[in-house]
Coordinates of C-alpha atoms in Angstrom, one line a residue:
M12 CA -15.9 12.9 -0.2
D13 CA -16.6 16.5 -1.1
T14 CA -19.5 18.2 0.7
Y15 CA -21.2 21.4 -0.3
G16 CA -18.7 24.0 -1.4
G17 CA -15.8 21.5 -1.8
R18 CA -14.8 21.4 1.9
R19 CA -14.1 18.3 3.8
T20 CA -15.2 17.6 7.3
Q21 CA -12.7 16.7 10.0
G22 CA -13.8 13.1 9.9
E23 CA -13.2 12.9 6.1
R24 CA -9.7 14.5 6.5
D25 CA -8.9 12.0 9.3
A26 CA -10.1 9.1 7.1
V27 CA -7.8 10.3 4.3
T28 CA -4.8 10.6 6.7
V29 CA -5.4 7.1 8.1
E30 CA -5.8 5.6 4.6
I31 CA -2.5 7.2 3.4
G32 CA -0.7 5.8 6.5
Y33 CA -2.2 2.4 5.9
A34 CA -1.1 2.5 2.3
L35 CA 2.4 3.5 3.1
C36 CA 2.8 1.0 6.0
S37 CA 1.3 -2.0 4.1
A38 CA 3.4 -1.1 1.0
A39 CA 6.6 -0.9 3.0
F40 CA 5.8 -4.3 4.6
A41 CA 5.1 -5.9 1.2
A42 CA 8.2 -4.5 -0.3
A43 CA 10.4 -5.6 2.6
V44 CA 9.0 -9.2 2.4
L45 CA 9.5 -9.3 -1.4
F46 CA 13.1 -7.9 -1.1
E47 CA 14.0 -10.5 1.6
A48 CA 12.5 -13.3 -0.5
V49 CA 14.5 -12.4 -3.6
A50 CA 17.8 -11.1 -2.1
G51 CA 17.8 -13.1 1.1
P52 CA 19.2 -16.3 -0.4
A53 CA 22.2 -14.4 -1.7
Y54 CA 23.3 -13.6 1.8
L55 CA 22.1 -16.8 3.4
F56 CA 24.0 -19.1 1.1
G57 CA 27.0 -16.8 0.6
L58 CA 26.7 -16.7 -3.2
P59 CA 29.5 -15.1 -5.3
G60 CA 29.6 -11.3 -5.8
R61 CA 27.9 -11.2 -9.3
V62 CA 25.1 -13.5 -8.4
R63 CA 24.6 -11.6 -5.1
G64 CA 24.6 -8.3 -6.9
A65 CA 22.0 -9.6 -9.5
L66 CA 19.7 -10.8 -6.8
V67 CA 20.0 -7.7 -4.7
G68 CA 19.4 -5.5 -7.8
A69 CA 16.4 -7.6 -8.8
G70 CA 15.0 -7.5 -5.3
T71 CA 15.4 -3.8 -5.1
V72 CA 13.6 -3.2 -8.5
L73 CA 10.8 -5.5 -7.6
A74 CA 10.4 -4.1 -4.1
V75 CA 10.2 -0.5 -5.4
A76 CA 7.6 -1.6 -8.0
V77 CA 5.5 -3.4 -5.4
F78 CA 5.7 -0.5 -3.1
F79 CA 4.3 2.0 -5.7
V80 CA 1.7 -0.5 -7.0
R81 CA 0.4 -1.1 -3.5
V82 CA 0.2 2.5 -2.5
V83 CA -1.6 3.4 -5.7
S84 CA -4.0 0.5 -5.5
V85 CA -5.0 1.2 -1.9
L86 CA -5.5 4.9 -2.5
V87 CA -7.5 4.4 -5.7
R88 CA -9.7 1.8 -4.0
F89 CA -10.3 4.3 -1.1
G90 CA -11.1 7.1 -3.6
R91 CA -13.8 5.0 -5.2
G92 CA -15.5 4.5 -1.9
G93 CA -14.3 1.0 -1.2
Q94 CA -16.8 -1.4 0.3
P95 CA -20.1 -0.9 2.0
S96 CA -19.8 -0.4 5.8
Q97 CA -21.6 -3.7 6.5
P98 CA -21.3 -6.9 4.4
G99 CA -24.4 -7.5 2.2
R100 CA -25.7 -4.0 2.5
T101 CA -25.7 -1.4 -0.2
S102 CA -25.9 1.7 2.0
P103 CA -25.4 2.6 5.7
D104 CA -29.1 3.4 6.0
S105 CA -30.4 -0.1 4.9

């Protein structure tokens, strides 16, 4: 990503901004889905207070963990260059 002198072009800066936004949005979606899958039944079935608290706590911990893992995995994959621009090709000039 670095060009001569360590400066990034506007296109590279835009790509980083878009990738960060994608990482945050996809991580928030994944965390919300996981939280609802774990904690949702506690509210849906009207479970007692302790059970509900345990499910909500577990859902929160898992959702936070999934959020950070997703953000890191997307940004690390982006930093390595990701995939070729066209399937089956090794470089854009092929």
